[in-house]
Amino acid sequence: MDEDMLRCVTEQGFAARTLPLPLYVRAHAEVLVPAADAGERLDLRAADIPLLDVAVAADRRGALRQLVERAAVLRILRSGRGSLHDSLPDSDGDSGADARDGSPPAVGAGDSHDEAVTRAIYQELARRRAESGIEKGTLITGRDQADGPEGVSLRGVDGRIDCYLLGETAGVPALGAVLRLDRLERPLCAVVCDLWERRGVERAVQAVLREFVVTTLPRREDADRAPISYGDFHDVVAVGETDFGTLAPRPPRDETGELRARLRLHGHRASVRVLGPPDRTALVACRLEPAAESEPAKLPTTGTEDDWRPRDVAALGLRAPRQLSLTYERDDVRIGRVYHENSKMRTAYGTLPVVDIAEMSLPARRLLGQAYRDFGHARRQYPMRPAGRPRLLTLDQVVRRRRSWAAMGDGALTRAELAHLLTLSYGTTGAAVAGQDLRLPLRATPSAGGLYSSDLFVLVDRVTGVEPGLYYFHPGKRLLQLVDDERTLAEVAEYTGYRERAGEAAAMVVYVGAFRRNQWKYRERGYRTVLLDCGHLAQSVVTTATSLGLVAHPMIAFVDDYFNAYVGVDGVEDAVLYLTLLGPRRTGDEAA
């Protein structure tokens, strides 16, 4: 259904883009932009994108419906006919010259003709109410901003939104919202009309949040005001209070009929023009006129808008935030979005299997403690159990000194330095009891469920006492076990995004994610935890290396298939996730 609204925007010669909102704004925003700026493409220039209008609602569909209406308003205003009254004849063919006031048109969009007409009339009534001057209203209390799907709000801010009943216009309740924030120069306000007062409150809050969003956007010095105005009544005086719960819980059964009756009772009729094909999203323009006493109240349709064409529209002074220029096509990230949705934990029963380690068999529990590989038949193995304690920098020094691109020296790492690095970052540091008969090893780096889904491989180039080659670090035995010695680091560096930088390193740490070790418990969410485990481990390696006076440069720029084949994993059940270059710090670069 969102696509129907979006198509109605594009068929009018414009485009819609989603506007990122601050996290303290609980709502959804869409912006109207020229058709040329429709694509979410990467623009390294961060070029300006003109915003023609802004819509705020509880969800994307609601915001797009508002944009459909705003797009139609702009088409009328830019068609050479300055107001709705210059472009719509009366239902009886009169030019309506006596009704011209230069005001922007009232346009409504909906799933049906009646819904579109009702929205257009509400907008016209709200405009009249705002322009008539508002001095007092009844404060609405007890509104739960989180209640129901229509709720939008501000949260955690130094201010509030007050809602008021502002009397009636043509027998239709008017409702207003005033946003007061201490850091705003003046309060913001919005007024709407709605027969269903509860819905009107939510619409008023959406409208005032739209005003707030507009104030946060950059604007040219010569900018005009956006075409929808909600009046100025922030100094409204509360003459009483009414609880939100006492308002009607649902709209009238026949809302259009009730609205027609109230307009007739107050001497009004509505002239309506259909602006779009009837087989699509209903879109109408509307004006209110005095009704002849002998004429029955009706909502006639007086023609179609098939002769209007998209025009070039100048921006109304708003400019998009820069991040809209640094974006992507939705299909480029569709799989990632689907994965993230499927990997969410939910309150529904059966999201994840229930695992009680104490009830698992002894062999199964022992398997949990064997979170490592073993190249026990390797023709070269090096113990990684250094004697004594290393001389380490303080945490304060480590944090201030760590730089990924710090200059590396031409010398080698010592075997003791590498041993300290590996054991302090991923060696066993203790044990935990699993049941009454098993102690599981614990390590220096956190891991989801204690399952340790990451493995460390080290490609050695210049380490004293260790011959060049790719080694696996066995955390239980604290051994380097040879995996491959046919490729040099210089050859492997060709398959990274920073060949020259990788060639400077004395060694390269290769992190491999073991998905099966984790996903039997966490299923789809396990992919997230494997990546988190890898990140925890990489940070431990970087911090430990820096504390030893070494340079550690994390790197994600590498050719996956090449590195997976080099390590010997399939890239599916097990995959290379990350690299870290290691080297001695260049002499004289201590303060870098």
Coordinates of C-alpha atoms in Angstrom, one line a residue, residues 379-380 459-460 468-471 482-492 562 566:
R379 CA 55.6 -30.3 11.4
R380 CA 56.4 -27.1 13.3
L459 CA 50.9 -15.1 9.4
V460 CA 54.6 -14.7 10.5
P468 CA 57.8 -17.6 8.4
G469 CA 54.5 -19.2 7.7
L470 CA 50.8 -19.3 8.6
Y471 CA 50.2 -20.6 12.1
L482 CA 52.0 -24.5 11.4
V483 CA 49.2 -24.5 8.8
D484 CA 50.9 -23.3 5.6
D485 CA 54.4 -22.1 4.7
E486 CA 54.2 -21.9 0.9
R487 CA 53.1 -18.2 0.7
T488 CA 54.9 -15.1 2.0
L489 CA 53.3 -12.2 3.7
A490 CA 54.2 -10.1 0.6
E491 CA 52.3 -12.4 -1.6
V492 CA 49.3 -12.4 0.7
Y562 CA 41.4 -15.8 -1.3
Y566 CA 44.5 -19.7 2.2

